[in-house]
Amino acid sequence: MKPTDVKAPEYFHKVVDCQYACPAHTPVPEYIRLIAAQRYTDAYMINWESYVFPGVLGRTCDRPCEPACRRGRIEDEPVAICRLKRVAADNKSSIADRLPAIPKTKNGKKIALLGGGPASLTVARDLMPLGYSIDLYDDQPAGGGFMRSQIPAFRLPEEVLNEEVNIILDMGVMTQFNTYVDSLKSILDKDYDAIFVGTGAPRGRDLDLPGRKEADANIHIGIDWLSSVAFGHTSTVGKKVVVMGGGNTAMDCCRTARRLGGEDVKVVVRSPFADMKASPWEKEDAQHEGIPILDNHVPQEFVVENGKLAGVMFEKVEAQYDDNGKRSLVPTGEEPVFIECDDVLMAIGQENAFPWIERDIGVEFGKWDMPVVNEVTFQSSNPKVFFGGDAAFGPENVITAVAHGHQAAISIDLFCRGETVDQRPAPGVTLVSQKMGIHEWSYDSAVEDDKRYVVPQAELSRTLSDRKLEVELGFDAATAFKEAQRCLNCDVQTVFAEDRCIECDACVDICPTDCLTFEVNDTDEAQLRQKLKMPASNLAQDIYVSDNLPTGRAMIKDENVCLHCGLCAERCPTAAWDMQKFYYSVTKAGQ
């Protein structure tokens, strides 16, 4: 193998697994250390720079960072990265003096944002400090998009959402709420310099089953029903409720139904429990509130008696998997299952709907009637029109929408300045030694068992009687410190200097995970991985290969299982190993 180029910005980025897994590439270990030091405002601003909504995401993020967390390779549970974000948001001081200045003299360019959700708001946050004039159109009465209409208040209090949305709107965004845009051509005719479409995936899927039309009054599309509850149009539900679907929207529907008077609420899903799309913690919260989840039930018919919904008939199935892991749901042959109910909430998926985009304005549509959007620049076939969030590639989550918004803002800025949108700015990267003297380090990361701390919740009797009462209470300062200390500081990298190594193998002897090997580098990567002291089986993570040493061997390190403990650097008699803090930040528009 060729020696590893540790100066390439993406090499160590990939080693910081949590940051690499985050769509917005937030410097996770950096803000966790600041939380441990009780520098909450500093930690909040690192988050705000990356994903704009730390208080929102500290409560609602899908947490792609946590399954990637290196702590999960030692113990069952990763660091509670998401809930530590909330600690910073809940304990910060005023950030007014840290916000970017908005130029009073504009740059003459005018941008339209369609939709007031996280993607559009991120575009506004990035472009307003550059002097752009921005008009935002949304059919809701306030900003936030699906963060406001589809995430229940018991998970995301309205005051938290309002604070972080208004930080952006108060930059001078001209808002036109309660305004449904029914024609993209009409917006193009207003002569904007660029248009960003961040309208989400606003249509919930339906089921065309026997009895659907007859029972229409008591069958509700999940996302529409949640929106109706959020804006106060719906305040009650039947005592017996069936929620159909296995995603996070289904979990929000069933938990909301319990708070609106549902006494017997059941979630019924086609797939096995383990295959459900809902996050594990979302399923746990629903079950904690007494809501059973019935898996392997395929709906067959809405049963109507005397002109009114009486219940739903289901067929029992079992999952069978072929050699490629593809799943088939096969009927078990058991008797159909009838579940009595007063109301059905259908949360079986969302899809995009673009009836308002004319097909003769240069915006090309492709598979699934989705706009053709460049995955890097977020530009459509009409160079003035950009897409992001769920509107670009289908339903995802808040953090992905924010990441789209940052990249679309870069493209819009380049486009408006007459530059090619394909020239993406390089990330900001630093790599700095943590050595302070011969035996002194500013870095310490002990390797020890440290179980994840549980986030406390309000009493169930109280939360089920008030749909706006937040369930999770968040960590207190002492528990936040202990949870932050579980972080293994994966951004402090082990950097090897061949010219200092005397090949004493002391680092190999002391390594607690056997991730270091000195071996002749005379085979391809697949063979070399198997020759290591502990075979490197995770092909998704690189191995670190040095230049050849005097004996003809090379230092080879499996980055996958390294705990960044620093023992190799402490033990090395010649300082061939150094612990260097790596900082990676995604460059934003205008930077």
XYZ file of C-alpha atoms in Angstrom:
591
model
C 0.000 0.000 0.000
C 1.022 3.590 -0.542
C 1.900 5.506 2.645
C -1.037 7.410 4.121
C -1.186 11.137 3.396
C -2.288 12.466 6.771
C -2.259 16.008 5.379
C -5.227 15.213 3.145
C -8.165 16.939 4.891
C -10.559 14.016 4.553
C -8.271 11.371 6.098
C -8.591 12.330 9.752
C -12.100 13.665 9.133
C -13.126 10.084 8.431
C -11.453 8.959 11.659
C -13.639 11.313 13.717
C -16.552 8.936 13.195
C -19.256 11.036 14.842
C -18.402 14.164 12.862
C -18.023 12.210 9.625
C -21.467 10.622 10.076
C -23.143 13.974 10.744
C -24.617 15.418 7.518
C -23.508 18.885 8.648
C -20.093 17.576 9.844
C -20.326 19.243 13.236
C -17.073 19.174 15.298
C -18.648 16.957 17.948
C -15.704 16.244 20.307
C -14.801 19.938 20.369
C -18.192 21.086 21.631
C -18.450 18.160 24.063
C -15.165 19.232 25.705
C -16.543 22.765 26.017
C -19.684 21.422 27.702
C -17.523 19.498 30.173
C -15.757 22.798 30.911
C -19.192 24.451 31.370
C -18.451 26.804 28.468
C -22.003 26.370 27.265
C -22.235 29.457 25.065
C -19.025 28.564 23.241
C -20.338 25.034 22.701
C -23.664 26.415 21.470
C -21.974 28.657 18.907
C -19.979 25.747 17.446
C -23.294 23.973 16.999
C -25.025 27.085 15.676
C -22.305 27.541 13.085
C -22.747 23.966 11.892
C -26.432 23.267 12.067
C -28.255 26.437 13.010
C -30.794 24.830 15.390
C -28.914 23.426 18.425
C -31.894 23.630 20.786
C -34.189 21.958 18.268
C -31.733 19.254 17.273
C -30.694 18.656 20.878
C -34.224 17.331 21.311
C -35.234 15.916 17.936
C -32.167 14.946 15.896
C -32.117 11.506 14.281
C -28.592 11.177 15.697
C -26.626 9.597 12.823
C -23.538 10.481 14.883
C -24.368 8.140 17.748
C -24.282 4.760 15.965
C -20.866 5.851 14.647
C -19.550 6.801 18.113
C -16.337 5.022 19.099
C -17.574 4.627 22.699
C -20.127 2.176 21.330
C -17.254 -0.165 20.442
C -16.338 -0.463 24.119
C -19.800 -0.519 25.660
C -23.327 -1.035 24.416
C -24.244 2.653 24.359
C -22.550 5.589 22.564
C -22.042 9.028 24.059
C -25.368 10.889 24.341
C -24.200 13.377 21.725
C -27.652 14.644 20.871
C -28.731 15.351 24.432
C -25.441 17.096 25.160
C -26.323 19.581 22.390
C -29.403 20.411 24.404
C -27.287 21.057 27.507
C -25.412 23.770 25.624
C -28.666 25.265 24.311
C -30.424 25.217 27.680
C -27.510 26.765 29.591
C -26.073 29.304 27.153
C -26.039 33.014 27.849
C -27.072 35.641 25.293
C -25.509 35.158 21.866
C -26.561 38.555 20.486
C -22.996 39.859 20.442
C -21.758 36.745 18.610
C -24.160 36.796 15.692
C -22.886 37.932 12.291
C -23.445 41.566 11.374
C -26.033 42.210 8.671
C -24.947 44.883 6.161
C -27.260 47.883 6.000
C -26.263 48.404 2.380
C -27.384 45.399 0.360
C -25.453 43.848 -2.522
C -28.281 44.309 -5.017
C -29.141 40.615 -5.295
C -32.595 39.357 -4.315
C -33.384 35.739 -3.392
C -36.736 33.982 -2.935
C -37.080 31.139 -0.447
C -40.111 28.897 -0.924
C -40.924 27.119 2.328
C -39.989 28.209 5.828
C -38.391 24.996 7.066
C -34.828 24.213 8.145
C -33.315 24.164 4.650
C -34.688 27.578 3.663
C -33.853 29.104 7.024
C -30.272 27.848 6.731
C -29.940 29.477 3.306
C -31.187 32.726 4.829
C -28.781 32.422 7.778
C -25.823 32.009 5.418
C -26.767 34.654 2.824
C -28.122 37.515 4.937
C -24.654 38.435 6.352
C -23.401 38.692 2.748
C -25.814 41.490 1.935
C -28.529 39.592 0.070
C -32.167 40.674 0.211
C -34.365 37.663 0.956
C -38.097 37.063 0.654
C -39.490 33.944 2.345
C -42.861 32.470 1.346
C -44.647 29.864 3.477
C -48.243 28.710 3.804
C -47.945 28.332 7.598
C -48.568 31.227 9.986
C -44.998 31.088 11.354
C -41.542 29.862 10.366
C -40.107 26.441 11.052
C -41.752 24.236 8.441
C -42.222 20.637 9.543
C -40.282 21.378 12.759
C -43.375 23.346 13.784
C -46.151 21.348 12.133
C -45.009 17.760 12.581
C -42.850 17.574 15.709
C -45.139 17.579 18.764
C -44.673 20.201 21.444
C -44.016 17.548 24.096
C -40.800 16.799 22.183
C -40.018 20.319 20.969
C -41.421 23.215 23.024
C -42.677 26.101 20.932
C -40.491 28.633 22.739
C -37.322 26.708 21.805
C -38.328 26.608 18.150
C -39.384 30.249 18.109
C -36.095 31.425 19.595
C -33.920 29.720 16.990
C -36.182 30.501 14.032
C -36.458 34.154 15.030
C -32.674 34.556 15.281
C -32.677 34.114 11.503
C -35.855 35.986 10.649
C -34.669 38.941 12.750
C -31.678 39.290 10.431
C -34.071 41.130 8.124
C -35.726 38.350 6.140
C -38.939 39.613 4.524
C -41.566 37.010 5.393
C -44.806 36.294 3.622
C -46.522 33.748 5.845
C -49.986 32.306 5.192
C -49.058 32.472 1.522
C -49.351 29.352 -0.605
C -47.283 29.555 -3.766
C -49.290 27.847 -6.494
C -46.977 28.713 -9.386
C -43.194 28.691 -9.595
C -43.479 30.611 -12.854
C -45.119 33.474 -10.974
C -42.078 33.644 -8.670
C -39.669 33.493 -11.604
C -41.583 36.378 -13.162
C -40.748 38.524 -10.127
C -37.164 38.644 -11.436
C -35.387 37.192 -8.424
C -31.696 36.509 -8.953
C -32.148 32.991 -7.565
C -34.905 30.866 -6.048
C -34.523 28.188 -3.400
C -37.233 25.546 -3.065
C -37.388 24.082 0.437
C -41.031 23.036 0.576
C -40.442 19.615 2.130
C -42.379 16.441 1.362
C -45.850 17.711 2.195
C -48.028 14.801 1.149
C -48.625 11.753 3.327
C -49.275 8.439 1.653
C -52.734 6.915 1.645
C -54.051 3.355 1.349
C -56.680 2.409 -1.216
C -58.358 -0.409 0.672
C -61.994 -1.558 0.863
C -63.945 0.781 3.147
C -61.541 3.723 2.735
C -64.080 6.103 1.216
C -66.925 5.072 3.484
C -64.808 5.614 6.625
C -63.126 8.783 5.396
C -64.326 10.946 8.298
C -62.354 8.847 10.777
C -59.242 8.097 8.732
C -56.542 10.762 8.897
C -53.210 11.231 7.129
C -50.613 11.360 9.905
C -48.629 14.457 8.933
C -51.801 16.428 8.181
C -53.321 15.367 11.485
C -50.188 16.373 13.434
C -50.220 19.749 11.694
C -53.872 20.225 12.563
C -53.091 19.472 16.206
C -50.055 21.795 16.220
C -52.073 24.744 14.938
C -55.020 24.104 17.275
C -57.538 22.887 14.696
C -57.774 19.402 16.245
C -58.017 18.882 19.989
C -59.674 15.488 20.418
C -59.471 11.968 19.044
C -61.486 8.782 19.528
C -60.913 6.618 22.583
C -59.719 3.702 20.453
C -57.055 4.625 17.895
C -55.062 2.564 15.411
C -51.853 4.142 14.111
C -50.609 2.501 10.929
C -46.890 2.833 10.153
C -43.514 2.139 11.693
C -41.576 5.392 11.356
C -40.987 8.338 13.657
C -44.140 10.062 12.397
C -46.149 7.060 13.575
C -44.536 7.370 17.009
C -45.439 11.060 17.142
C -49.007 10.257 16.087
C -49.585 7.574 18.705
C -48.085 9.624 21.534
C -50.111 12.681 20.512
C -53.286 10.583 20.347
C -52.720 9.476 23.963
C -52.632 13.117 24.996
C -55.782 14.021 23.085
C -57.976 11.438 24.789
C -56.980 8.173 23.181
C -57.276 5.532 25.893
C -56.568 2.470 23.756
C -53.930 3.458 21.199
C -52.139 0.795 19.175
C -49.388 1.032 16.567
C -49.740 -1.587 13.848
C -46.886 -2.123 11.401
C -46.304 -4.448 8.445
C -42.664 -5.192 9.185
C -41.005 -7.019 12.083
C -40.366 -4.817 15.130
C -36.606 -4.821 14.497
C -37.090 -3.594 10.909
C -39.210 -0.586 11.826
C -37.859 2.723 10.536
C -38.559 4.519 13.806
C -35.520 5.325 15.930
C -35.064 2.882 18.841
C -35.571 5.636 21.427
C -38.802 6.725 19.727
C -40.177 3.190 20.023
C -39.056 3.012 23.650
C -40.817 6.279 24.487
C -44.069 5.085 22.905
C -43.974 1.804 24.793
C -43.124 3.646 28.027
C -46.403 5.504 27.573
C -48.330 2.245 27.404
C -48.681 2.044 23.635
C -48.314 -1.496 22.236
C -46.623 -2.014 18.873
C -48.074 -4.909 16.876
C -45.719 -6.011 14.128
C -46.188 -8.306 11.117
C -49.749 -7.119 10.457
C -50.701 -6.108 6.901
C -53.907 -4.034 6.583
C -56.610 -5.612 4.423
C -59.811 -3.651 4.966
C -61.373 -0.746 6.819
C -64.442 -2.288 8.389
C -67.518 -0.068 8.281
C -70.696 -0.777 10.241
C -73.831 1.355 9.981
C -71.936 3.881 7.880
C -69.176 4.399 10.463
C -65.646 3.059 10.946
C -65.684 0.056 13.266
C -62.097 -1.106 12.952
C -59.403 -2.495 10.661
C -58.859 -6.049 9.455
C -55.258 -7.234 9.238
C -53.510 -10.263 7.773
C -50.760 -11.877 9.862
C -47.451 -12.270 8.005
C -43.898 -13.304 8.708
C -40.689 -11.919 7.249
C -38.515 -14.122 5.080
C -35.147 -13.008 3.719
C -33.303 -14.233 0.642
C -29.531 -14.653 0.321
C -29.174 -10.946 -0.523
C -31.109 -9.874 2.548
C -34.181 -8.809 0.581
C -37.303 -9.157 2.684
C -40.615 -10.704 1.715
C -43.721 -10.653 3.902
C -45.367 -14.059 3.646
C -48.872 -14.782 5.011
C -48.839 -17.170 7.970
C -52.241 -18.635 7.113
C -53.688 -17.610 10.473
C -57.143 -16.115 10.833
C -57.362 -12.384 10.007
C -57.014 -10.056 12.991
C -59.735 -7.470 13.599
C -58.758 -4.419 15.669
C -61.617 -2.236 16.806
C -61.081 1.522 16.649
C -62.783 4.906 16.412
C -60.025 6.610 14.418
C -57.145 5.581 12.172
C -53.981 7.643 11.779
C -51.995 6.666 8.695
C -48.260 7.332 8.918
C -47.027 4.998 6.212
C -44.666 7.413 4.500
C -44.410 10.793 2.844
C -43.877 11.848 -0.729
C -43.205 15.028 -2.630
C -45.872 16.924 -4.467
C -45.015 19.556 -7.061
C -48.295 20.384 -8.836
C -47.359 24.043 -8.473
C -44.187 23.742 -10.570
C -44.980 24.169 -14.239
C -43.324 21.734 -16.599
C -42.402 24.358 -19.193
C -40.084 26.615 -17.162
C -36.866 24.665 -17.570
C -37.064 22.570 -14.387
C -36.593 18.990 -15.518
C -38.363 16.178 -13.660
C -37.216 12.570 -13.494
C -37.940 9.400 -11.538
C -40.882 9.486 -9.113
C -41.809 12.877 -10.574
C -38.970 14.470 -8.629
C -36.972 17.446 -9.909
C -33.561 16.598 -11.330
C -31.177 18.170 -8.801
C -27.380 18.105 -8.733
C -26.365 16.273 -5.544
C -23.372 18.565 -4.949
C -24.587 22.002 -6.013
C -28.359 21.526 -5.441
C -28.985 23.389 -8.686
C -31.811 22.244 -10.956
C -31.829 22.238 -14.762
C -33.098 25.812 -14.536
C -29.895 27.516 -13.328
C -31.833 30.051 -11.241
C -33.700 27.400 -9.251
C -32.129 25.432 -6.387
C -33.659 22.738 -4.188
C -32.855 21.449 -0.700
C -34.214 19.457 2.216
C -36.964 16.920 1.557
C -37.899 18.763 -1.647
C -34.570 17.813 -3.233
C -34.281 14.042 -2.833
C -37.217 12.954 -0.685
C -37.936 12.750 3.050
C -34.953 12.828 5.403
C -34.561 14.843 8.616
C -33.727 18.268 10.042
C -29.948 17.845 10.112
C -29.854 16.729 6.470
C -32.012 19.690 5.459
C -29.572 22.031 7.208
C -26.621 20.433 5.401
C -28.450 20.923 2.084
C -29.126 24.546 2.974
C -25.453 25.293 3.615
C -24.397 23.829 0.268
C -27.239 25.479 -1.649
C -26.290 28.841 -0.110
C -22.727 28.398 -1.405
C -24.104 27.657 -4.873
C -26.510 30.599 -4.844
C -23.715 32.965 -3.775
C -21.387 31.676 -6.498
C -24.169 31.828 -9.095
C -25.112 35.389 -8.199
C -21.465 36.435 -8.423
C -21.192 34.941 -11.887
C -18.873 32.124 -10.827
C -19.204 28.409 -11.531
C -21.133 26.551 -8.856
C -18.977 23.453 -9.359
C -15.978 25.055 -7.654
C -16.714 24.091 -4.040
C -14.723 25.754 -1.242
C -12.250 23.555 0.625
C -12.981 22.764 4.286
C -11.152 24.516 7.079
C -8.629 22.114 8.666
C -6.072 22.369 11.459
C -3.828 19.712 13.032
C -1.999 20.877 16.165
C 0.224 18.953 18.613
C -1.029 18.652 22.183
C 2.485 18.221 23.599
C 3.421 20.939 26.088
C 6.830 19.664 27.203
C 8.904 16.499 27.388
C 6.375 14.721 29.584
C 3.479 17.176 29.595
C 0.320 16.940 27.498
C -2.752 19.103 27.275
C -4.584 15.929 26.380
C -5.767 13.049 28.551
C -8.242 10.314 27.707
C -8.310 7.423 30.139
C -9.657 4.118 28.851
C -12.264 2.830 31.286
C -15.782 1.473 31.385
C -18.281 4.290 31.636
C -21.954 3.527 31.136
C -24.262 6.027 29.438
C -26.318 8.242 31.728
C -30.104 8.252 31.430
C -31.925 11.465 30.531
C -34.621 12.076 33.172
C -38.253 12.465 32.148
C -41.250 14.237 33.667
C -43.859 12.120 35.435
C -45.977 10.104 33.032
C -49.241 11.152 34.676
C -48.412 14.791 34.012
C -47.082 14.438 30.470
C -50.046 12.390 29.232
C -52.476 15.041 30.430
C -50.758 17.972 28.708
C -49.663 17.698 25.071
C -47.402 20.747 25.416
C -45.528 19.590 28.513
C -42.013 18.533 27.507
C -41.330 14.908 28.374
C -37.529 14.961 28.582
C -36.031 17.165 31.264
C -32.452 17.151 29.993
C -29.205 16.576 31.877
C -28.282 18.739 34.839
C -24.773 20.212 34.878
C -23.236 17.421 36.960
C -24.644 14.625 34.809
C -23.767 16.501 31.621
C -20.148 16.667 32.807
C -20.059 12.930 33.487
C -21.664 12.099 30.147
C -19.283 14.450 28.315
C -16.352 12.678 29.971
C -17.379 9.471 28.179
C -16.213 11.037 24.892
C -12.983 9.422 23.682
C -11.797 12.596 21.919
C -11.513 10.983 18.521
C -10.419 14.288 17.031
C -7.081 14.059 18.855
C -5.163 11.996 16.346
C -2.189 9.683 16.660
C 0.346 11.030 14.137
C 3.468 8.983 13.371
C 6.941 10.300 12.378
C 9.043 7.658 10.629
C 12.347 9.509 11.110
C 12.039 9.281 14.904
C 11.010 5.646 15.200
C 13.622 3.160 16.486
C 11.271 0.179 16.045
C 11.337 -0.805 19.700
C 7.694 -1.902 19.493
C 6.897 -0.276 22.855
C 3.773 1.261 21.360
C 2.622 -2.160 20.164
C 3.083 -3.613 23.647
C 1.084 -0.921 25.424
C -1.791 -0.503 22.945
C -4.996 -1.662 24.714
C -6.783 -2.614 21.490
C -3.908 -4.204 19.524
C -4.465 -1.735 16.702
C -0.708 -1.239 15.999
C 1.464 -3.589 13.968
C 4.958 -3.332 12.464
C 4.885 -5.444 9.328
C 6.520 -5.635 5.889
C 4.283 -3.736 3.465
C 4.650 -6.055 0.490
C 1.037 -7.065 -0.182
C -2.188 -5.414 -1.267
C -4.581 -3.863 1.237
C -6.827 -6.906 1.628
C -3.883 -9.155 2.517
C -2.213 -6.518 4.675
C -5.372 -6.094 6.747
C -5.249 -9.810 7.579
C -1.543 -9.737 8.547
C -2.063 -7.230 11.370
C -1.799 -8.183 15.028
C -5.592 -7.905 15.112
C -7.057 -8.229 11.582
C -8.668 -4.987 10.386
C -12.093 -6.197 9.298
C -13.991 -2.903 9.005
C -13.385 -1.924 5.386
C -15.302 1.337 5.841
C -12.451 2.698 7.988
C -8.940 3.180 6.617
C -5.708 1.741 7.894
C -2.810 4.130 8.524
C 0.377 3.030 6.711
C 3.757 4.702 7.229
C 6.762 4.867 4.892
C 9.141 1.942 5.175
C 11.383 1.975 8.248
C 15.095 0.933 8.327
C 14.268 -2.737 8.900
C 11.977 -2.788 5.861
C 8.855 -2.881 8.006
C 6.149 -0.230 8.098
C 3.926 0.963 10.940
C 0.340 -0.073 10.211
C -2.545 1.106 12.377
C -6.182 0.058 12.287
C -8.017 3.364 12.713
C -11.275 1.546 13.363
C -10.472 0.253 16.864
C -8.063 2.943 18.091
C -9.412 4.590 21.267
C -7.223 7.717 20.985
C -6.021 7.053 24.505
C -2.539 8.451 23.823
C -0.697 5.569 25.501
C 1.433 5.007 22.388
C 2.609 8.616 22.471
C 3.275 8.533 26.208
C 5.226 5.281 25.958
C 7.299 6.147 22.878
C 10.902 7.003 23.977
C 11.666 9.061 20.872
C 8.402 10.990 20.373
C 7.724 9.197 17.091
C 4.073 9.274 18.096
C 2.379 12.630 18.671
C -1.187 13.435 19.712
C -2.448 16.192 17.427
C -5.854 17.815 17.668
C -7.659 17.824 14.342
C -10.328 20.437 13.648
C -12.479 20.210 10.540
C -15.147 22.738 9.624
C -17.350 22.927 6.556
C -16.817 26.219 4.765
C -19.989 28.299 4.399
C -21.085 30.764 1.732
C -18.779 33.758 1.438
C -16.078 32.361 3.719
